[in-house]
Short mmCIF file of C-alpha atoms in Angstrom, two decimals:
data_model
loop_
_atom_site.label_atom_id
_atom_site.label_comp_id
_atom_site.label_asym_id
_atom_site.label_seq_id
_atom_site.Cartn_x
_atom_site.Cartn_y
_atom_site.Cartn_z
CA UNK A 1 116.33 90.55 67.97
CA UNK A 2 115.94 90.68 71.16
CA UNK A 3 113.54 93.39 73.73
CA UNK A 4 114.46 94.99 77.22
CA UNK A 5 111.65 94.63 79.33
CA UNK A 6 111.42 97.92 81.73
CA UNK A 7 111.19 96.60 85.32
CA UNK A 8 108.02 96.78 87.25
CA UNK A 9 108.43 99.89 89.62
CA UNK A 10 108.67 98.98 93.13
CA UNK A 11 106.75 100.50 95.51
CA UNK A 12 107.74 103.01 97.97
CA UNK A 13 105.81 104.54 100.39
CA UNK A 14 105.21 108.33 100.89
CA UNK A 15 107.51 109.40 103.57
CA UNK A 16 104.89 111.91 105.23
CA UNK A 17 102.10 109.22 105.36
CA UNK A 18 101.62 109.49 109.22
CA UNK A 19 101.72 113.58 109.21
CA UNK A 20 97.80 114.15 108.27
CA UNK A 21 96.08 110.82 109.59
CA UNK A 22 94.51 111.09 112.70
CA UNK A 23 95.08 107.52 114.85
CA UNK A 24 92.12 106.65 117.89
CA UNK A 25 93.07 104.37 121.18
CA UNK A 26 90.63 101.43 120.91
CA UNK A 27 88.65 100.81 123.95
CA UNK A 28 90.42 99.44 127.28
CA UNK A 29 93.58 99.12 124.91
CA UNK A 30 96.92 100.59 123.79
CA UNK A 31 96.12 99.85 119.80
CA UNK A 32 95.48 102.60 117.88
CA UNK A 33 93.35 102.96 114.65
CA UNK A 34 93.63 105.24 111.97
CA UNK A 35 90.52 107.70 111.95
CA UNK A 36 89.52 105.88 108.25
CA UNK A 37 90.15 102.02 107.70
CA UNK A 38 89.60 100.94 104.10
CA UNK A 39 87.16 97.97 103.98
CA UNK A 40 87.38 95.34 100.89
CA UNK A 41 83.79 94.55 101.19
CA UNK A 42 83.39 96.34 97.54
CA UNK A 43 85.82 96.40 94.44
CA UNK A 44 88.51 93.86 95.47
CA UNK A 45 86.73 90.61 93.95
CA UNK A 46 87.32 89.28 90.80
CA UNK A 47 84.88 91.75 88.91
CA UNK A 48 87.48 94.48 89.72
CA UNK A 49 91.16 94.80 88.03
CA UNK A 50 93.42 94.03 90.11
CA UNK A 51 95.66 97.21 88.71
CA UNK A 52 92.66 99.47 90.49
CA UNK A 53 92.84 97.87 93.42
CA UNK A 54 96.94 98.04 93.72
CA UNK A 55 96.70 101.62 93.30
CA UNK A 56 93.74 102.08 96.00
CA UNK A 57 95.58 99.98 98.64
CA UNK A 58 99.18 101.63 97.93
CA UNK A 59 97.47 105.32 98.34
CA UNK A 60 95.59 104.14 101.24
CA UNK A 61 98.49 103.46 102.85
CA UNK A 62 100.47 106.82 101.30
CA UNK A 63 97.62 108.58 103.33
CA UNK A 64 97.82 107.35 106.36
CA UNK A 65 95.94 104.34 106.58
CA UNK A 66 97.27 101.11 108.45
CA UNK A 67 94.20 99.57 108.61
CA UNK A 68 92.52 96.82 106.61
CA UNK A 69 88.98 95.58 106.60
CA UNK A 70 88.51 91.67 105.67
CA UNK A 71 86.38 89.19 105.51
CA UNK A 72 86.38 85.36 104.68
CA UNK A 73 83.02 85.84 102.24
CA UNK A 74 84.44 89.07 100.19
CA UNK A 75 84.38 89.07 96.83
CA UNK A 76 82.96 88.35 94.21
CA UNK A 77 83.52 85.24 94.52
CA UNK A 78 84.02 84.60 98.14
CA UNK A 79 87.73 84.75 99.16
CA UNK A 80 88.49 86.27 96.63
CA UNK A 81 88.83 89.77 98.16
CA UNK A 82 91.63 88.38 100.65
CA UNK A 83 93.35 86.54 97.52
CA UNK A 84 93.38 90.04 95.61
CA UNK A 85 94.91 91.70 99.01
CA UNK A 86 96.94 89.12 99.54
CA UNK A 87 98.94 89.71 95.73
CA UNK A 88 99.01 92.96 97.10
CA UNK A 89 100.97 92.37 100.36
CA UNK A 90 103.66 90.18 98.45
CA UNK A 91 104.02 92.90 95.57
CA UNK A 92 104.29 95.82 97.49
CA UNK A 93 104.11 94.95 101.22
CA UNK A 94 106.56 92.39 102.95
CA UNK A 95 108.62 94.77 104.55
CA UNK A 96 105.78 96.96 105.67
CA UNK A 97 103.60 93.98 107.44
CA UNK A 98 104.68 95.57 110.74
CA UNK A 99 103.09 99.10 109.98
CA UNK A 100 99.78 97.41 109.09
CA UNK A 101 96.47 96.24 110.96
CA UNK A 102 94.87 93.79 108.68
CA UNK A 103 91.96 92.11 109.88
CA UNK A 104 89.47 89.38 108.97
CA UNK A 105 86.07 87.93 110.20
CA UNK A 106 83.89 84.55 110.01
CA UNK A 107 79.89 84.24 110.56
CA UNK A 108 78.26 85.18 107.14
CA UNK A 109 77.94 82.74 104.82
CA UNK A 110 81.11 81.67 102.67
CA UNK A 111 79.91 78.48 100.58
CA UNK A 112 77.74 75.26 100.59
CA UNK A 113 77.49 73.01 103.36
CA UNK A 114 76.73 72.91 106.92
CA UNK A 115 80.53 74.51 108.00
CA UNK A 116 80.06 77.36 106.51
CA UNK A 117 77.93 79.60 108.52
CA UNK A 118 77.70 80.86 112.26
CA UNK A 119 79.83 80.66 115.41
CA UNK A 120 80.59 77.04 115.91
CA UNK A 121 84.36 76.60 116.88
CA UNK A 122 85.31 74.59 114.08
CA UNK A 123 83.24 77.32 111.36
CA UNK A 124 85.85 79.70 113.23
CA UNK A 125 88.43 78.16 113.22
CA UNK A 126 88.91 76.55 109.70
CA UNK A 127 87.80 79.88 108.07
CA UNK A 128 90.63 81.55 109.61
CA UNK A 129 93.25 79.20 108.47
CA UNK A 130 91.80 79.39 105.01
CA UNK A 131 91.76 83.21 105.33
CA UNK A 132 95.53 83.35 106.19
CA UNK A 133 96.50 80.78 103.68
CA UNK A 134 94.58 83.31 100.99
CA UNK A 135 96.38 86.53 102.10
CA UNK A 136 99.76 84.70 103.35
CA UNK A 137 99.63 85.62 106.28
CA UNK A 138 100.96 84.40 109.84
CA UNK A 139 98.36 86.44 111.53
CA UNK A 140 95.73 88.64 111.86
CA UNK A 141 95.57 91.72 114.15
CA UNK A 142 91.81 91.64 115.18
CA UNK A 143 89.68 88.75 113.68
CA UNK A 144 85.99 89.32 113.98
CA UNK A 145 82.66 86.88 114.61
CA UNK A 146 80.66 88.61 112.10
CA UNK A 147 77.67 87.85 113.56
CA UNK A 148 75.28 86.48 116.24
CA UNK A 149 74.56 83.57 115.96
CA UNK A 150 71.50 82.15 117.94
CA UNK A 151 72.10 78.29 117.36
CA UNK A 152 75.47 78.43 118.64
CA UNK A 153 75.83 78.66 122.50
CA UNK A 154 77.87 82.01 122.86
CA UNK A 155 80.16 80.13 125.27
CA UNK A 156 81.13 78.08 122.24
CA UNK A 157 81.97 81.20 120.22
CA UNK A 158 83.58 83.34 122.84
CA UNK A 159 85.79 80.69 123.52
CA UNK A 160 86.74 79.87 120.11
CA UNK A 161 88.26 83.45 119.97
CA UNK A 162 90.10 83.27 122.72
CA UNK A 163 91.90 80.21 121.65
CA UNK A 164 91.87 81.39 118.24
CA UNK A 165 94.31 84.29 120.25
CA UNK A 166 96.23 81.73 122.24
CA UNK A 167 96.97 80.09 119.14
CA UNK A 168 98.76 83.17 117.54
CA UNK A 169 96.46 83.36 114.72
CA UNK A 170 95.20 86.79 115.87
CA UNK A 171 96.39 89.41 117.77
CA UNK A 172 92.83 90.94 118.78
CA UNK A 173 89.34 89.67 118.71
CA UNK A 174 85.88 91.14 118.02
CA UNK A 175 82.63 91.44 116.91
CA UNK A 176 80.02 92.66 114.93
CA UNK A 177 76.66 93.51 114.51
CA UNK A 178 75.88 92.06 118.28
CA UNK A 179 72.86 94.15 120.36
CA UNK A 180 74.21 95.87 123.40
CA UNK A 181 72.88 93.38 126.31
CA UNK A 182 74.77 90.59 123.82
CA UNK A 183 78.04 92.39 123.79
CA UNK A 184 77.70 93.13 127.28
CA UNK A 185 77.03 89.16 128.35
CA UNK A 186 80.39 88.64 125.49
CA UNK A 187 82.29 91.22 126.40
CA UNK A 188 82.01 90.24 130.73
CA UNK A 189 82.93 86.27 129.48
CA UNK A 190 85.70 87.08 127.51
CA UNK A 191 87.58 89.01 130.03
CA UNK A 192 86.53 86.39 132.43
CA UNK A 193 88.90 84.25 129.95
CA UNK A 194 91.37 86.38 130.36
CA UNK A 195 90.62 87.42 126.42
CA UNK A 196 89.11 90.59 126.48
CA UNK A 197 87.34 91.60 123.27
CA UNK A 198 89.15 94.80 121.39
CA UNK A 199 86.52 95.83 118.92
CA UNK A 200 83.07 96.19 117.98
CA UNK A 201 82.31 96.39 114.32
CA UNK A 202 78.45 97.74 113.62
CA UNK A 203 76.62 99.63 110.88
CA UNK A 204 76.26 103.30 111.79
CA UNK A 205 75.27 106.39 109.60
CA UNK A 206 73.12 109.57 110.31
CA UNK A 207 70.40 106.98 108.76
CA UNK A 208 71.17 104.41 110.74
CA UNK A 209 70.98 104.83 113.75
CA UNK A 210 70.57 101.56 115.99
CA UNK A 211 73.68 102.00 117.89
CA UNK A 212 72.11 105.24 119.53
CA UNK A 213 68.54 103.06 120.72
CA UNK A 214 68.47 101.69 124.08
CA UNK A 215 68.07 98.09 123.66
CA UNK A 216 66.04 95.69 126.17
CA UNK A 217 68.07 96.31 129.33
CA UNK A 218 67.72 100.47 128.73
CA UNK A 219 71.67 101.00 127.28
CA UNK A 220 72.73 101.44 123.98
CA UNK A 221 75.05 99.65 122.11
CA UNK A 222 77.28 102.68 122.40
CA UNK A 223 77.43 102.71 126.22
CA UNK A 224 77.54 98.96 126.59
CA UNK A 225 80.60 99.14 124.30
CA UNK A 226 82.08 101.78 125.96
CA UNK A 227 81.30 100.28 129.80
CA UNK A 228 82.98 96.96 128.50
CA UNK A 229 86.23 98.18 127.40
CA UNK A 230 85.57 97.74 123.89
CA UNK A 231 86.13 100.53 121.04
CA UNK A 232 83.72 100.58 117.83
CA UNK A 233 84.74 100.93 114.28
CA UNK A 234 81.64 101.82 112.58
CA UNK A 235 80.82 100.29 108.86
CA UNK A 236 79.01 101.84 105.99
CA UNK A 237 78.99 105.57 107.34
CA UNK A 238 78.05 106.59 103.93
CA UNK A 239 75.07 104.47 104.11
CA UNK A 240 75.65 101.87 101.64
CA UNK A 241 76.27 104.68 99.34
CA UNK A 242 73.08 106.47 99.69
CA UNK A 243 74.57 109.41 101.68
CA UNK A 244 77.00 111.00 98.91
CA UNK A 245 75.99 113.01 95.66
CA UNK A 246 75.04 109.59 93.38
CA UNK A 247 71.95 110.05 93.84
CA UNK A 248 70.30 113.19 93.88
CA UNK A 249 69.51 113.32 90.63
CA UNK A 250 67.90 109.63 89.91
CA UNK A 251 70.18 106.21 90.18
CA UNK A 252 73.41 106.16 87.80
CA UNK A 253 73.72 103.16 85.65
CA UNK A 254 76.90 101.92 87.34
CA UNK A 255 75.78 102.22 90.61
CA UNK A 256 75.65 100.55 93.79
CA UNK A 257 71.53 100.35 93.96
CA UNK A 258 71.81 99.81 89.81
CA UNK A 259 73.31 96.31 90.59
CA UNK A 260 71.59 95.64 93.44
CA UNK A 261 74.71 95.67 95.93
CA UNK A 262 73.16 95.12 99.68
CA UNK A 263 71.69 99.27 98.33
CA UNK A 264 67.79 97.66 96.94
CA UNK A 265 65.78 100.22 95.06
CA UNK A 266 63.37 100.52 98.16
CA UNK A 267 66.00 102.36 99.61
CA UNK A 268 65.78 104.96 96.80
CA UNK A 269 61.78 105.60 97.59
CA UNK A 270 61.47 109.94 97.48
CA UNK A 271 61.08 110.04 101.73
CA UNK A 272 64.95 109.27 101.98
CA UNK A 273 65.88 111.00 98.92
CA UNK A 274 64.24 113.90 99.98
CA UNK A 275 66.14 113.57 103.67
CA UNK A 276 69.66 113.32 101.08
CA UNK A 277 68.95 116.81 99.28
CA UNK A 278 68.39 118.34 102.43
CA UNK A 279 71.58 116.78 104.44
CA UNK A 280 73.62 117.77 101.33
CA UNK A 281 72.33 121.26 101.62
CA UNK A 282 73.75 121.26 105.26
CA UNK A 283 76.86 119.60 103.76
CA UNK A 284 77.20 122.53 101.55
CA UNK A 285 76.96 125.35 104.26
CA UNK A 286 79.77 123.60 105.85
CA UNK A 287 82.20 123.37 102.76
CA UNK A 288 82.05 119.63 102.47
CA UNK A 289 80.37 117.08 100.40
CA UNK A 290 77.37 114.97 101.79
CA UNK A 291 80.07 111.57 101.83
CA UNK A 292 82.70 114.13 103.89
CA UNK A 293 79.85 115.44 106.36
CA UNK A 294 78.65 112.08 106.66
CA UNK A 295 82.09 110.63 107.69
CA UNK A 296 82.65 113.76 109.70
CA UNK A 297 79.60 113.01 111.91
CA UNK A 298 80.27 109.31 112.73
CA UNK A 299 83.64 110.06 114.19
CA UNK A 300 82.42 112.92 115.98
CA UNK A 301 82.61 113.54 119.84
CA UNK A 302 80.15 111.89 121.83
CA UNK A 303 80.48 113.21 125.56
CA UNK A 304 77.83 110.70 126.81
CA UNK A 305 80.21 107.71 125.85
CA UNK A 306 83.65 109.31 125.76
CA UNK A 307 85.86 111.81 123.54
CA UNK A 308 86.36 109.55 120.62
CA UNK A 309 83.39 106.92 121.01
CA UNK A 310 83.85 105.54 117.25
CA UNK A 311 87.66 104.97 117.15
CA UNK A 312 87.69 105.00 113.27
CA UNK A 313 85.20 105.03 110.10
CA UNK A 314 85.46 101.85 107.65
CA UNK A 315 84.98 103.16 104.18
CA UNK A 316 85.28 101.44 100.81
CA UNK A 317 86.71 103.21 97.45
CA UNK A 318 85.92 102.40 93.68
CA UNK A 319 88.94 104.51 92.59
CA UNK A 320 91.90 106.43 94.06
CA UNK A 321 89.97 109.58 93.15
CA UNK A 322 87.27 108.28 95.91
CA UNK A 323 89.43 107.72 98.52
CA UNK A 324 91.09 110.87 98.51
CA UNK A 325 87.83 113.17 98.37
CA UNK A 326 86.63 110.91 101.35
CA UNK A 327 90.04 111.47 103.08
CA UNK A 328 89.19 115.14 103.43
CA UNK A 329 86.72 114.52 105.85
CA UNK A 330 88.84 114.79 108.12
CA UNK A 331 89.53 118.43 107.76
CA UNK A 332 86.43 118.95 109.37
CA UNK A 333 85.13 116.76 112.21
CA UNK A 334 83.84 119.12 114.46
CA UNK A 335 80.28 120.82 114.54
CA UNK A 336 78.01 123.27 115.97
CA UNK A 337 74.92 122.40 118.19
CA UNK A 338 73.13 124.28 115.75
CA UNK A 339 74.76 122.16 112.63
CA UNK A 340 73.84 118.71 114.91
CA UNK A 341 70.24 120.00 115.41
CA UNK A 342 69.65 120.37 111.75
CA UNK A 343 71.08 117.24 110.67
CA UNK A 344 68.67 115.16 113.45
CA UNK A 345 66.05 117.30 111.85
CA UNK A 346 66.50 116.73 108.69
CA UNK A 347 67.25 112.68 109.05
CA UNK A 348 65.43 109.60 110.45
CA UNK A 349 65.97 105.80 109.83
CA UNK A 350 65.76 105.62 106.92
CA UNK A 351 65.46 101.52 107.21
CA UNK A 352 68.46 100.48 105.85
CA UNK A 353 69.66 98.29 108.60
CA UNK A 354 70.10 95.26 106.56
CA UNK A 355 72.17 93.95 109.46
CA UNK A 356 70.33 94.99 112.70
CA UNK A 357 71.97 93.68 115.87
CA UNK A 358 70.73 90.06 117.81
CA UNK A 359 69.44 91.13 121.02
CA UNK A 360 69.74 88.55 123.76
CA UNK A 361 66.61 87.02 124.12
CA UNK A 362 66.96 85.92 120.39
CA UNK A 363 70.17 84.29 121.00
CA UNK A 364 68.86 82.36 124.02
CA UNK A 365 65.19 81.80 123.05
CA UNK A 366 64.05 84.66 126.13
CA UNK A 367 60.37 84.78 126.32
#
């Protein structure tokens, strides 16, 4: 006896994926980013099935969304989260490669040893090759040092990246999580290199707030971003999940804080959950959830630093249904002074800046 097997479907993409997405010019350059970027920071290790990840990279894409947020340590385990992604490409992505800005980053730590961690050349270098050999890739569009790091001369790191682009490796550099006067000093030696930095990636949420503070030289991260040339793609706008409806009502089992996911039960204490019922009653008045008005306020216009001063918001997704309740944000990106007032009222920092930005004094032992 013998059995037809019925053939896996292949994948086509939605034909009016570029009608509703919103795409940003980043910085000094002619790349554009789609308003949202899906990060695989969360729910593309090993822990996840890989069918629910498939189907949240394939509607990602069917809404819009060319951009993809990597990084050598995702997971669990580490790598893993670019192996995942990188079954995806093959299955449902070779001839779409071109239509895609995938990128990766280097700095955290990734495993044992004394390679494995910072901004020498050869940590950058080597984790790069591994990360294309994981996702099969040629190249990355923008690859990322992920962090300061304050026992490697910046020289060293700086120009790692720009041979890392010489190379062919990567289209764009960046960085992330860098204090303004150090993405000022990287930003001025880069382009000196004739390797001008695209991107900055930093943490920035209406509780988290750090880009905003003038740091030692008087300018915010914002402005020195913006007077270097270089656009920002903010991460965890929602907060580390904190600013969407989980939890108003105590902390779901299957949660982010539950499992004790870079979200620690301090974070939970009743001052910031108290600043949560009060942002989601503004959220309300406005006809969106807390998670939309939250993602709504990070890409909102900034006249101080430009029109579009956050080129696009890097969120993660659990589930298709996620993704395309957060994708409505966009239908609403614009707000009242009175609607800004209330929300600066309502909110401080709430201290979840698990990954404030190096200043330069740190990274150069300043007295």
């Amino acid at each position: 006896m013998s059995y037809r097997l019925d053939p896996v479907p292949v994948y086509t993409p939605s034909s009016t994926r570029y009608h509703e997405m919103q795409y940003r010019l980043v910085g000094h350059s002619g790349l554009r980013l789609p308003a949202l970027s899906l990060g695989l920071w969360h729910n593309f290790g090993d822990d996840r099935p890989f069918a629910n990840q498939r189907d949240i990279v394939r509607s990602a894409f069917d809404h819009g969304i060319t951009h993809f947020d990597l990084a050598n340590n995702y997971g669990p385990p580490p790598g893993s989260a670019e192996e995942n992604f990188g079954r995806i490409l093959r299955k449902d992505f070779a001839n779409h490669r071109h239509e895609m800005i995938i990128s990766s980053k280097a700095g955290w730590n990734m495993d044992a040893g004394p390679y494995s961690f910072g901004g020498s050349r050869k940590y950058l270098m080597s984790s790069l090759d591994a990360s294309l050999e994981r996702m099969g890739l040629d190249y990355v569009d923008i690859f990322y040092h992920h962090r300061p790091d304050p026992d490697t001369p910046l020289e060293e790191t700086i120009y790692a990246l720009r041979d890392i682009v010489a190379s062919g490796k990567a289209l764009y550099v960046g960085i992330s999580s860098y204090g303004p006067e150090l993405t000022a000093e990287a930003a001025q030696m880069a382009a000196e290199e004739g390797c001008p930095l695209l991107i900055h990636q930093p943490s920035y949420s209406i509780l988290n707030r750090w880009v905003e503070e003038p740091g030692e030289d008087g300018e915010s991260l914002l402005a020195s971003a913006a007077a270097n040339g270089l656009g920002v793609i903010a991460f965890s706008p929602l907060a580390q999940g904190l600013l969407t409806n989980r939890y108003l009502d105590g902390v779901p089992a299957d949660s982010r804080a539950a499992a004790g996911k870079s979200l620690g039960m301090d974070m939970l204490r009743e001052e910031n959950l108290t600043m949560i019922r009060t942002l989601n009653s503004i959220a309300e008045s406005r006809g969106q959830s807390l998670a939309q008005m939250a993602i709504a306020w990070v890409l909102r216009e900034q006249g101080d630093y430009g029109s579009q001063t956050v080129a696009s918001a890097l969120i993660g997704a659990s589930s298709v249904e996620q993704l395309e309740h957060n994708l409505k944000a966009l239908e609403n990106t614009e707000f009242s002074v009175k609607e800004l007032n209330a929300i600066d009222a309502a909110a401080t920092d709430a201290g979840i800046n698990i990954w404030a930005g190096a200043t330069r004094s740190k990274i150069h032992g300043d007295s």
